[in-house]
Structures are given as C-alpha cells and as structure tokens.
C-alpha positions as protocol buffer text, in pm:
chain_id: "A"
residue {
  index: 1
  type: ALA
  ca { x: 316 y: -5906 z: -6253 }
}
residue {
  index: 2
  type: ASN
  ca { x: 473 y: -5744 z: -6560 }
}
residue {
  index: 3
  type: ARG
  ca { x: 562 y: -6085 z: -6706 }
}
residue {
  index: 4
  type: LEU
  ca { x: 211 y: -6217 z: -6633 }
}
residue {
  index: 5
  type: ALA
  ca { x: 58 y: -5922 z: -6817 }
}
residue {
  index: 6
  type: CYS
  ca { x: 280 y: -5984 z: -7121 }
}
residue {
  index: 7
  type: ALA
  ca { x: 189 y: -6354 z: -7119 }
}
residue {
  index: 8
  type: PHE
  ca { x: -181 y: -6264 z: -7097 }
}
residue {
  index: 9
  type: THR
  ca { x: -146 y: -6037 z: -7400 }
}
residue {
  index: 10
  type: PHE
  ca { x: 21 y: -6300 z: -7619 }
}
residue {
  index: 11
  type: ASN
  ca { x: -213 y: -6580 z: -7511 }
}
residue {
  index: 12
  type: PHE
  ca { x: -554 y: -6414 z: -7505 }
}
residue {
  index: 13
  type: MET
  ca { x: -551 y: -6101 z: -7722 }
}
residue {
  index: 14
  type: PRO
  ca { x: -554 y: -6296 z: -8052 }
}
residue {
  index: 15
  type: THR
  ca { x: -851 y: -6498 z: -7925 }
}
residue {
  index: 16
  type: ILE
  ca { x: -1030 y: -6184 z: -7809 }
}
residue {
  index: 17
  type: ALA
  ca { x: -970 y: -6024 z: -8149 }
}
residue {
  index: 18
  type: THR
  ca { x: -1113 y: -6335 z: -8318 }
}
residue {
  index: 19
  type: TYR
  ca { x: -1438 y: -6317 z: -8123 }
}
residue {
  index: 20
  type: ILE
  ca { x: -1502 y: -5942 z: -8094 }
}
residue {
  index: 21
  type: GLY
  ca { x: -1280 y: -5802 z: -8368 }
}
residue {
  index: 22
  type: LEU
  ca { x: -963 y: -5594 z: -8367 }
}
residue {
  index: 23
  type: ALA
  ca { x: -1144 y: -5282 z: -8247 }
}
residue {
  index: 24
  type: GLY
  ca { x: -1286 y: -5475 z: -7953 }
}
residue {
  index: 25
  type: ALA
  ca { x: -944 y: -5607 z: -7859 }
}
residue {
  index: 26
  type: LEU
  ca { x: -806 y: -5254 z: -7870 }
}
residue {
  index: 27
  type: TRP
  ca { x: -1087 y: -5141 z: -7639 }
}
residue {
  index: 28
  type: VAL
  ca { x: -992 y: -5417 z: -7395 }
}
residue {
  index: 29
  type: GLY
  ca { x: -635 y: -5288 z: -7401 }
}
residue {
  index: 30
  type: ALA
  ca { x: -756 y: -4932 z: -7351 }
}
residue {
  index: 31
  type: ILE
  ca { x: -966 y: -5034 z: -7048 }
}
residue {
  index: 32
  type: LEU
  ca { x: -665 y: -5209 z: -6895 }
}
residue {
  index: 33
  type: CYS
  ca { x: -457 y: -4894 z: -6950 }
}
residue {
  index: 34
  type: VAL
  ca { x: -722 y: -4681 z: -6778 }
}
residue {
  index: 35
  type: MET
  ca { x: -723 y: -4923 z: -6483 }
}
residue {
  index: 36
  type: SER
  ca { x: -344 y: -4898 z: -6464 }
}
residue {
  index: 37
  type: PHE
  ca { x: -364 y: -4519 z: -6470 }
}
residue {
  index: 38
  type: GLY
  ca { x: -619 y: -4523 z: -6189 }
}
residue {
  index: 39
  type: MET
  ca { x: -390 y: -4738 z: -5975 }
}
residue {
  index: 40
  type: ALA
  ca { x: -102 y: -4499 z: -6045 }
}
residue {
  index: 41
  type: VAL
  ca { x: -313 y: -4204 z: -5929 }
}
residue {
  index: 42
  type: LEU
  ca { x: -411 y: -4395 z: -5614 }
}
residue {
  index: 43
  type: PHE
  ca { x: -45 y: -4468 z: -5547 }
}
residue {
  index: 44
  type: CYS
  ca { x: 37 y: -4097 z: -5580 }
}
residue {
  index: 45
  type: PHE
  ca { x: -219 y: -4012 z: -5312 }
}
residue {
  index: 46
  type: MET
  ca { x: -75 y: -4283 z: -5086 }
}
residue {
  index: 47
  type: ASP
  ca { x: 275 y: -4150 z: -5146 }
}
residue {
  index: 48
  type: PHE
  ca { x: 174 y: -3791 z: -5067 }
}
residue {
  index: 49
  type: ALA
  ca { x: 4 y: -3907 z: -4748 }
}
residue {
  index: 50
  type: ALA
  ca { x: 310 y: -4101 z: -4630 }
}
residue {
  index: 51
  type: PHE
  ca { x: 571 y: -3838 z: -4722 }
}
residue {
  index: 52
  type: PRO
  ca { x: 528 y: -3608 z: -4413 }
}
residue {
  index: 53
  type: SER
  ca { x: 584 y: -3897 z: -4174 }
}
residue {
  index: 54
  type: PHE
  ca { x: 889 y: -4002 z: -4377 }
}
residue {
  index: 55
  type: ILE
  ca { x: 1033 y: -3651 z: -4342 }
}
residue {
  index: 56
  type: GLN
  ca { x: 976 y: -3653 z: -3966 }
}
residue {
  index: 57
  type: LYS
  ca { x: 1166 y: -3979 z: -3931 }
}
residue {
  index: 58
  type: THR
  ca { x: 1462 y: -3848 z: -4131 }
}
residue {
  index: 59
  type: PRO
  ca { x: 1737 y: -3675 z: -3929 }
}
residue {
  index: 60
  type: GLY
  ca { x: 1741 y: -3303 z: -3995 }
}
residue {
  index: 61
  type: GLY
  ca { x: 1389 y: -3301 z: -4138 }
}
residue {
  index: 62
  type: SER
  ca { x: 1499 y: -3356 z: -4500 }
}
residue {
  index: 63
  type: SER
  ca { x: 1479 y: -3652 z: -4731 }
}
residue {
  index: 64
  type: GLY
  ca { x: 1839 y: -3742 z: -4646 }
}
residue {
  index: 65
  type: GLU
  ca { x: 1936 y: -3763 z: -5014 }
}
residue {
  index: 66
  type: PRO
  ca { x: 2206 y: -3540 z: -5165 }
}
residue {
  index: 67
  type: PRO
  ca { x: 2098 y: -3319 z: -5457 }
}
residue {
  index: 68
  type: PHE
  ca { x: 2136 y: -3455 z: -5807 }
}
residue {
  index: 69
  type: ARG
  ca { x: 2451 y: -3350 z: -5988 }
}
residue {
  index: 70
  type: PHE
  ca { x: 2515 y: -3426 z: -6354 }
}
residue {
  index: 71
  type: LYS
  ca { x: 2887 y: -3447 z: -6291 }
}
residue {
  index: 72
  type: ASP
  ca { x: 2823 y: -3758 z: -6076 }
}
residue {
  index: 73
  type: ILE
  ca { x: 2780 y: -3947 z: -6402 }
}
residue {
  index: 74
  type: LEU
  ca { x: 3144 y: -3883 z: -6487 }
}
residue {
  index: 75
  type: ASP
  ca { x: 3246 y: -4067 z: -6169 }
}
residue {
  index: 76
  type: PHE
  ca { x: 3067 y: -4389 z: -6258 }
}
residue {
  index: 77
  type: PRO
  ca { x: 3311 y: -4682 z: -6283 }
}
residue {
  index: 78
  type: PHE
  ca { x: 3387 y: -4879 z: -6599 }
}
residue {
  index: 79
  type: SER
  ca { x: 3190 y: -5177 z: -6468 }
}
residue {
  index: 80
  type: PHE
  ca { x: 2871 y: -4968 z: -6464 }
}
residue {
  index: 81
  type: TRP
  ca { x: 2915 y: -4874 z: -6830 }
}
residue {
  index: 82
  type: LEU
  ca { x: 2968 y: -5240 z: -6912 }
}
residue {
  index: 83
  type: LEU
  ca { x: 2641 y: -5319 z: -6735 }
}
residue {
  index: 84
  type: THR
  ca { x: 2476 y: -5040 z: -6932 }
}
residue {
  index: 85
  type: GLY
  ca { x: 2606 y: -5179 z: -7261 }
}
residue {
  index: 86
  type: ILE
  ca { x: 2488 y: -5529 z: -7170 }
}
residue {
  index: 87
  type: CYS
  ca { x: 2145 y: -5396 z: -7078 }
}
residue {
  index: 88
  type: PHE
  ca { x: 2127 y: -5189 z: -7398 }
}
residue {
  index: 89
  type: PHE
  ca { x: 2205 y: -5479 z: -7632 }
}
residue {
  index: 90
  type: ALA
  ca { x: 2058 y: -5774 z: -7441 }
}
residue {
  index: 91
  type: TYR
  ca { x: 1711 y: -5626 z: -7408 }
}
residue {
  index: 92
  type: CYS
  ca { x: 1718 y: -5544 z: -7779 }
}
residue {
  index: 93
  type: GLY
  ca { x: 1703 y: -5918 z: -7830 }
}
residue {
  index: 94
  type: ILE
  ca { x: 1401 y: -5972 z: -7605 }
}
residue {
  index: 95
  type: SER
  ca { x: 1106 y: -5733 z: -7633 }
}
residue {
  index: 96
  type: PRO
  ca { x: 1165 y: -5627 z: -7997 }
}
residue {
  index: 97
  type: PHE
  ca { x: 1201 y: -5995 z: -8087 }
}
residue {
  index: 98
  type: THR
  ca { x: 883 y: -6107 z: -7911 }
}
residue {
  index: 99
  type: ALA
  ca { x: 701 y: -5825 z: -8091 }
}
residue {
  index: 100
  type: VAL
  ca { x: 778 y: -5984 z: -8429 }
}
residue {
  index: 101
  type: SER
  ca { x: 819 y: -6347 z: -8318 }
}
residue {
  index: 102
  type: VAL
  ca { x: 457 y: -6430 z: -8404 }
}
residue {
  index: 103
  type: SER
  ca { x: 522 y: -6337 z: -8766 }
}
residue {
  index: 104
  type: ILE
  ca { x: 866 y: -6503 z: -8770 }
}
residue {
  index: 105
  type: ILE
  ca { x: 738 y: -6835 z: -8634 }
}
residue {
  index: 106
  type: ALA
  ca { x: 428 y: -6829 z: -8853 }
}
residue {
  index: 107
  type: SER
  ca { x: 624 y: -6756 z: -9171 }
}
residue {
  index: 108
  type: ARG
  ca { x: 915 y: -6995 z: -9101 }
}
residue {
  index: 109
  type: TYR
  ca { x: 724 y: -7293 z: -8965 }
}
residue {
  index: 110
  type: GLY
  ca { x: 374 y: -7248 z: -9104 }
}
residue {
  index: 111
  type: VAL
  ca { x: 212 y: -7230 z: -8761 }
}
residue {
  index: 112
  type: SER
  ca { x: -122 y: -7052 z: -8718 }
}
residue {
  index: 113
  type: PRO
  ca { x: -133 y: -6729 z: -8511 }
}
residue {
  index: 114
  type: THR
  ca { x: -354 y: -6895 z: -8249 }
}
residue {
  index: 115
  type: ILE
  ca { x: -65 y: -7131 z: -8173 }
}
residue {
  index: 116
  type: THR
  ca { x: 221 y: -6882 z: -8212 }
}
residue {
  index: 117
  type: GLY
  ca { x: 63 y: -6655 z: -7949 }
}
residue {
  index: 118
  type: PRO
  ca { x: 110 y: -6902 z: -7663 }
}
residue {
  index: 119
  type: ILE
  ca { x: 456 y: -6993 z: -7795 }
}
residue {
  index: 120
  type: THR
  ca { x: 572 y: -6631 z: -7793 }
}
residue {
  index: 121
  type: SER
  ca { x: 445 y: -6588 z: -7438 }
}
residue {
  index: 122
  type: ILE
  ca { x: 679 y: -6860 z: -7309 }
}
residue {
  index: 123
  type: PRO
  ca { x: 973 y: -6625 z: -7226 }
}
residue {
  index: 124
  type: TYR
  ca { x: 749 y: -6413 z: -7004 }
}
residue {
  index: 125
  type: LEU
  ca { x: 599 y: -6716 z: -6830 }
}
residue {
  index: 126
  type: ILE
  ca { x: 948 y: -6857 z: -6772 }
}
residue {
  index: 127
  type: SER
  ca { x: 1067 y: -6524 z: -6636 }
}
residue {
  index: 128
  type: MET
  ca { x: 762 y: -6494 z: -6409 }
}
residue {
  index: 129
  type: VAL
  ca { x: 847 y: -6827 z: -6246 }
}
residue {
  index: 130
  type: LEU
  ca { x: 1228 y: -6816 z: -6248 }
}
residue {
  index: 131
  type: SER
  ca { x: 1299 y: -6452 z: -6161 }
}
residue {
  index: 132
  type: PRO
  ca { x: 1217 y: -6478 z: -5785 }
}
residue {
  index: 133
  type: ILE
  ca { x: 1411 y: -6805 z: -5759 }
}
residue {
  index: 134
  type: LEU
  ca { x: 1712 y: -6665 z: -5945 }
}
residue {
  index: 135
  type: GLY
  ca { x: 1697 y: -6346 z: -5739 }
}
residue {
  index: 136
  type: PHE
  ca { x: 1718 y: -6552 z: -5422 }
}
residue {
  index: 137
  type: GLY
  ca { x: 2011 y: -6746 z: -5569 }
}
residue {
  index: 138
  type: VAL
  ca { x: 2193 y: -6426 z: -5663 }
}
residue {
  index: 139
  type: ASP
  ca { x: 2153 y: -6292 z: -5309 }
}
residue {
  index: 140
  type: LYS
  ca { x: 2289 y: -6614 z: -5160 }
}
residue {
  index: 141
  type: LEU
  ca { x: 2560 y: -6713 z: -5407 }
}
residue {
  index: 142
  type: GLY
  ca { x: 2667 y: -6393 z: -5583 }
}
residue {
  index: 143
  type: SER
  ca { x: 2860 y: -6456 z: -5909 }
}
residue {
  index: 144
  type: ARG
  ca { x: 2648 y: -6193 z: -6081 }
}
residue {
  index: 145
  type: ALA
  ca { x: 2893 y: -6135 z: -6367 }
}
residue {
  index: 146
  type: LEU
  ca { x: 2899 y: -6506 z: -6453 }
}
residue {
  index: 147
  type: MET
  ca { x: 2521 y: -6523 z: -6442 }
}
residue {
  index: 148
  type: ILE
  ca { x: 2492 y: -6219 z: -6669 }
}
residue {
  index: 149
  type: THR
  ca { x: 2732 y: -6384 z: -6913 }
}
residue {
  index: 150
  type: ALA
  ca { x: 2531 y: -6707 z: -6908 }
}
residue {
  index: 151
  type: GLY
  ca { x: 2207 y: -6517 z: -6965 }
}
residue {
  index: 152
  type: ALA
  ca { x: 2345 y: -6317 z: -7257 }
}
residue {
  index: 153
  type: ALA
  ca { x: 2493 y: -6634 z: -7411 }
}
residue {
  index: 154
  type: GLY
  ca { x: 2153 y: -6803 z: -7378 }
}
residue {
  index: 155
  type: LEU
  ca { x: 1989 y: -6520 z: -7569 }
}
residue {
  index: 156
  type: PHE
  ca { x: 2254 y: -6541 z: -7842 }
}
residue {
  index: 157
  type: LEU
  ca { x: 2212 y: -6919 z: -7874 }
}
residue {
  index: 158
  type: ALA
  ca { x: 1834 y: -6884 z: -7897 }
}
residue {
  index: 159
  type: HIS
  ca { x: 1851 y: -6637 z: -8186 }
}
residue {
  index: 160
  type: SER
  ca { x: 2122 y: -6844 z: -8355 }
}
residue {
  index: 161
  type: ALA
  ca { x: 1898 y: -7151 z: -8335 }
}
residue {
  index: 162
  type: PHE
  ca { x: 1612 y: -6968 z: -8502 }
}
residue {
  index: 163
  type: ALA
  ca { x: 1847 y: -6838 z: -8771 }
}
residue {
  index: 164
  type: PHE
  ca { x: 2042 y: -7152 z: -8860 }
}
residue {
  index: 165
  type: VAL
  ca { x: 1867 y: -7474 z: -8752 }
}
residue {
  index: 166
  type: PRO
  ca { x: 1712 y: -7618 z: -9070 }
}
residue {
  index: 167
  type: ILE
  ca { x: 1352 y: -7724 z: -9096 }
}
residue {
  index: 168
  type: PRO
  ca { x: 1322 y: -8104 z: -9153 }
}
residue {
  index: 169
  type: HIS
  ca { x: 1169 y: -8212 z: -9483 }
}
residue {
  index: 170
  type: SER
  ca { x: 1004 y: -8524 z: -9344 }
}
residue {
  index: 171
  type: HIS
  ca { x: 626 y: -8497 z: -9347 }
}
residue {
  index: 172
  type: LEU
  ca { x: 615 y: -8706 z: -9030 }
}
residue {
  index: 173
  type: ILE
  ca { x: 853 y: -8487 z: -8830 }
}
residue {
  index: 174
  type: ALA
  ca { x: 785 y: -8138 z: -8968 }
}
residue {
  index: 175
  type: PRO
  ca { x: 443 y: -8078 z: -8800 }
}
residue {
  index: 176
  type: TYR
  ca { x: 581 y: -8165 z: -8456 }
}
residue {
  index: 177
  type: PHE
  ca { x: 906 y: -7980 z: -8520 }
}
residue {
  index: 178
  type: ALA
  ca { x: 713 y: -7666 z: -8620 }
}
residue {
  index: 179
  type: ILE
  ca { x: 569 y: -7645 z: -8269 }
}
residue {
  index: 180
  type: LEU
  ca { x: 822 y: -7814 z: -8041 }
}
residue {
  index: 181
  type: PHE
  ca { x: 1133 y: -7645 z: -8179 }
}
residue {
  index: 182
  type: PRO
  ca { x: 1011 y: -7282 z: -8150 }
}
residue {
  index: 183
  type: ALA
  ca { x: 873 y: -7361 z: -7804 }
}
residue {
  index: 184
  type: SER
  ca { x: 1207 y: -7508 z: -7695 }
}
residue {
  index: 185
  type: VAL
  ca { x: 1400 y: -7208 z: -7824 }
}
residue {
  index: 186
  type: MET
  ca { x: 1156 y: -6975 z: -7649 }
}
residue {
  index: 187
  type: ILE
  ca { x: 1222 y: -7161 z: -7324 }
}
residue {
  index: 188
  type: LEU
  ca { x: 1596 y: -7097 z: -7372 }
}
residue {
  index: 189
  type: LEU
  ca { x: 1520 y: -6732 z: -7449 }
}
residue {
  index: 190
  type: GLY
  ca { x: 1307 y: -6707 z: -7135 }
}
residue {
  index: 191
  type: MET
  ca { x: 1583 y: -6858 z: -6921 }
}
residue {
  index: 192
  type: GLY
  ca { x: 1837 y: -6609 z: -7056 }
}
residue {
  index: 193
  type: PHE
  ca { x: 1587 y: -6327 z: -7004 }
}
residue {
  index: 194
  type: SER
  ca { x: 1532 y: -6435 z: -6642 }
}
residue {
  index: 195
  type: VAL
  ca { x: 1901 y: -6463 z: -6560 }
}
residue {
  index: 196
  type: ILE
  ca { x: 1978 y: -6121 z: -6710 }
}
residue {
  index: 197
  type: GLY
  ca { x: 1700 y: -5953 z: -6514 }
}
residue {
  index: 198
  type: ALA
  ca { x: 1784 y: -6124 z: -6185 }
}
residue {
  index: 199
  type: ALA
  ca { x: 2159 y: -6055 z: -6198 }
}
residue {
  index: 200
  type: LEU
  ca { x: 2204 y: -5729 z: -6390 }
}
residue {
  index: 201
  type: TRP
  ca { x: 1983 y: -5480 z: -6207 }
}
residue {
  index: 202
  type: PRO
  ca { x: 2093 y: -5580 z: -5853 }
}
residue {
  index: 203
  type: SER
  ca { x: 2454 y: -5533 z: -5965 }
}
residue {
  index: 204
  type: VAL
  ca { x: 2415 y: -5156 z: -5996 }
}
residue {
  index: 205
  type: PRO
  ca { x: 2413 y: -5080 z: -5618 }
}
residue {
  index: 206
  type: ILE
  ca { x: 2729 y: -5290 z: -5587 }
}
residue {
  index: 207
  type: VAL
  ca { x: 2936 y: -5088 z: -5835 }
}
residue {
  index: 208
  type: ILE
  ca { x: 2781 y: -4745 z: -5766 }
}
residue {
  index: 209
  type: LYS
  ca { x: 2796 y: -4533 z: -5452 }
}
residue {
  index: 210
  type: LEU
  ca { x: 2476 y: -4540 z: -5250 }
}
residue {
  index: 211
  type: SER
  ca { x: 2417 y: -4167 z: -5303 }
}
residue {
  index: 212
  type: GLN
  ca { x: 2432 y: -4218 z: -5682 }
}
residue {
  index: 213
  type: VAL
  ca { x: 2222 y: -4533 z: -5718 }
}
residue {
  index: 214
  type: GLY
  ca { x: 1906 y: -4346 z: -5816 }
}
residue {
  index: 215
  type: THR
  ca { x: 2087 y: -4152 z: -6087 }
}
residue {
  index: 216
  type: ALA
  ca { x: 2255 y: -4469 z: -6212 }
}
residue {
  index: 217
  type: LEU
  ca { x: 1931 y: -4669 z: -6230 }
}
residue {
  index: 218
  type: GLY
  ca { x: 1755 y: -4381 z: -6404 }
}
residue {
  index: 219
  type: LEU
  ca { x: 2034 y: -4354 z: -6661 }
}
residue {
  index: 220
  type: LEU
  ca { x: 2034 y: -4731 z: -6712 }
}
residue {
  index: 221
  type: GLN
  ca { x: 1658 y: -4733 z: -6765 }
}
residue {
  index: 222
  type: ALA
  ca { x: 1676 y: -4441 z: -7007 }
}
residue {
  index: 223
  type: LEU
  ca { x: 1946 y: -4603 z: -7219 }
}
residue {
  index: 224
  type: GLN
  ca { x: 1760 y: -4934 z: -7213 }
}
residue {
  index: 225
  type: ASN
  ca { x: 1450 y: -4762 z: -7352 }
}
residue {
  index: 226
  type: LEU
  ca { x: 1664 y: -4588 z: -7613 }
}
residue {
  index: 227
  type: GLY
  ca { x: 1795 y: -4927 z: -7719 }
}
residue {
  index: 228
  type: LEU
  ca { x: 1444 y: -5070 z: -7742 }
}
residue {
  index: 229
  type: ALA
  ca { x: 1329 y: -4777 z: -7956 }
}
residue {
  index: 230
  type: LEU
  ca { x: 1626 y: -4805 z: -8193 }
}
residue {
  index: 231
  type: ALA
  ca { x: 1590 y: -5183 z: -8211 }
}
residue {
  index: 232
  type: ASN
  ca { x: 1223 y: -5163 z: -8312 }
}
residue {
  index: 233
  type: LEU
  ca { x: 1305 y: -4905 z: -8579 }
}
residue {
  index: 234
  type: SER
  ca { x: 1592 y: -5120 z: -8704 }
}
residue {
  index: 235
  type: VAL
  ca { x: 1377 y: -5433 z: -8718 }
}
residue {
  index: 236
  type: GLY
  ca { x: 1115 y: -5252 z: -8927 }
}
residue {
  index: 237
  type: TYR
  ca { x: 1378 y: -5117 z: -9165 }
}
residue {
  index: 238
  type: ILE
  ca { x: 1555 y: -5453 z: -9203 }
}
residue {
  index: 239
  type: LYS
  ca { x: 1226 y: -5637 z: -9261 }
}
residue {
  index: 240
  type: ASP
  ca { x: 1116 y: -5388 z: -9528 }
}
residue {
  index: 241
  type: ARG
  ca { x: 1451 y: -5396 z: -9709 }
}
residue {
  index: 242
  type: TRP
  ca { x: 1540 y: -5767 z: -9671 }
}
residue {
  index: 243
  type: ASN
  ca { x: 1351 y: -6036 z: -9477 }
}
residue {
  index: 244
  type: TYR
  ca { x: 1307 y: -6200 z: -9137 }
}
residue {
  index: 245
  type: GLN
  ca { x: 1630 y: -6397 z: -9178 }
}
residue {
  index: 246
  type: HIS
  ca { x: 1824 y: -6071 z: -9170 }
}
residue {
  index: 247
  type: VAL
  ca { x: 1614 y: -5961 z: -8872 }
}
residue {
  index: 248
  type: LEU
  ca { x: 1741 y: -6270 z: -8689 }
}
residue {
  index: 249
  type: TYR
  ca { x: 2097 y: -6174 z: -8785 }
}
residue {
  index: 250
  type: PHE
  ca { x: 2032 y: -5835 z: -8624 }
}
residue {
  index: 251
  type: PHE
  ca { x: 1916 y: -6000 z: -8301 }
}
residue {
  index: 252
  type: MET
  ca { x: 2225 y: -6222 z: -8309 }
}
residue {
  index: 253
  type: PHE
  ca { x: 2442 y: -5913 z: -8338 }
}
residue {
  index: 254
  type: CYS
  ca { x: 2273 y: -5745 z: -8041 }
}
residue {
  index: 255
  type: THR
  ca { x: 2286 y: -6047 z: -7811 }
}
residue {
  index: 256
  type: GLY
  ca { x: 2635 y: -6141 z: -7931 }
}
residue {
  index: 257
  type: THR
  ca { x: 2758 y: -5793 z: -7843 }
}
residue {
  index: 258
  type: ALA
  ca { x: 2594 y: -5824 z: -7501 }
}
residue {
  index: 259
  type: THR
  ca { x: 2773 y: -6157 z: -7451 }
}
residue {
  index: 260
  type: VAL
  ca { x: 3112 y: -6007 z: -7537 }
}
residue {
  index: 261
  type: LEU
  ca { x: 3051 y: -5719 z: -7296 }
}
residue {
  index: 262
  type: ALA
  ca { x: 2943 y: -5966 z: -7026 }
}
residue {
  index: 263
  type: ILE
  ca { x: 3263 y: -6168 z: -7073 }
}
residue {
  index: 264
  type: THR
  ca { x: 3460 y: -5845 z: -7043 }
}
residue {
  index: 265
  type: LEU
  ca { x: 3272 y: -5766 z: -6723 }
}
residue {
  index: 266
  type: THR
  ca { x: 3349 y: -6111 z: -6585 }
}
residue {
  index: 267
  type: ILE
  ca { x: 3720 y: -6075 z: -6662 }
}
residue {
  index: 268
  type: SER
  ca { x: 3744 y: -5723 z: -6521 }
}
residue {
  index: 269
  type: ASP
  ca { x: 3539 y: -5823 z: -6216 }
}
C-alpha cells in the first residue's frame, strides 16, 4: 500500500497540479493526510477495545513483555549493527534519490516532467509487485545476507549508470534513449529496493533475542529516518554548491558503503 501511494504521487500529482494548480494539488495531499489521520484514530479505538481481551489471554494478566532497558542495546550482536549500517546507507540511495530524480532525469536527458513522473514511480511499482514474492522466497530459501548484498549492489549499479553512462549524440537514438535508459535504470533500482526490504527487516528477529526485537526494530527505524534526514540535507547542499553529477556521486557513496557492509555481513554470517 505504501509503494502504491508513492507511485500514485509520482504519476498523478504533476497532472493534478497542471489542471487545478499547485495549491489545488497541495489541497489534495492535505485531504489524503486527513483521511490517513482518521484511519489512525479508528485503529487506536480498535486497539483499545481489543487490549482487555489480550490481557486476559496472557498468563499472569500482563502483556507478557519484559520492561524496556536501555542497556539491552549494548547486548546487540555485531550482525545487527551491520544490518543497521546497511539500512542507514541503502535507504539514503532510494527515497532521497526519487525526491530529486525528476529534476535529474529532466536536466540530463531533456525529458518533460509529465514523462519523468511515471519514470520515477517505477521503483515503487516494482517494489509493490516484487516485495510479497521476494518475502515468500526469503521465508522458503533463506540466504538473507546474500540477498541483501545483491540488493545493495543493484542500488550501487543503478546510481553508477546514471552517473557514468554517456548520452548518445545520434539524433535518431537520443530521443528513445532519453526515456528507455532512465526507465531501465529505475527498474534496476526498484529491484534492489525490493530485495533490500524483503531480506533486511526479517533478518532482525533472527539476530536479536525475541524479548529485544521491538527495541531493535525501533532503533533501526530511528536510525533509518536519521539517515534519510541527513541525506536530504546533504543532497540540497551538494546541489547548491556543485551540480546533480556530484549528487549522483553522493548516492554512489551511500549505496557503495551499504554494499561493502552487506559483503561483510555475508562473510561474517
């Protein structure tokens, strides 16, 4: 559902803004946010209603979960911190990139924003389709560390392709290349994105004690969001000081670091 919403934004928001203006498009986004908030409130009521029966079914009349202790974090194994580092750097090469990919593709290949929108939505559409399939494969086959490595390498190759593959000078090839090449690279990015998501998050309960999984996932999510915030700030600074080519170098650094950490995880695993 999350991937479908992202794809909807990239595909339809530019068209909505064209017809009803930027303010109208922002109002559409605001209405969707209000609907999301209403669903969250409804879920809270459902959760409160179900909690007493959950307590009654738990031995001893408690939630059955040990209290949170900050010192539990010190007991987390090295493999968890590798997963955290991979998550931190890999996701820096996904959402922050898609946020500026419309401008990158438009400026590098001369494609109009109405076309770049659908192109930039490709990773989310790919992830929406592949994630359940890959999740099933991970459950059946395992090899999570290898899959994480493959996903991180795919992200690195995608950013490297954008950074280094030259634009053909032929007037016959260039118009097709300007659309087909970015779309192909976005497919590779979406595949790497899907593999990372399907293999990384389910790995946490394997390396962490059951009583610490909630703390571990919360810490992983917090550090991921920290990485996204720093990446967006870095992209803005790099773009203002240099250009989009250097922004692509930054994404290569992030995904390359994630790949090295994933290889380390594979070897240590």
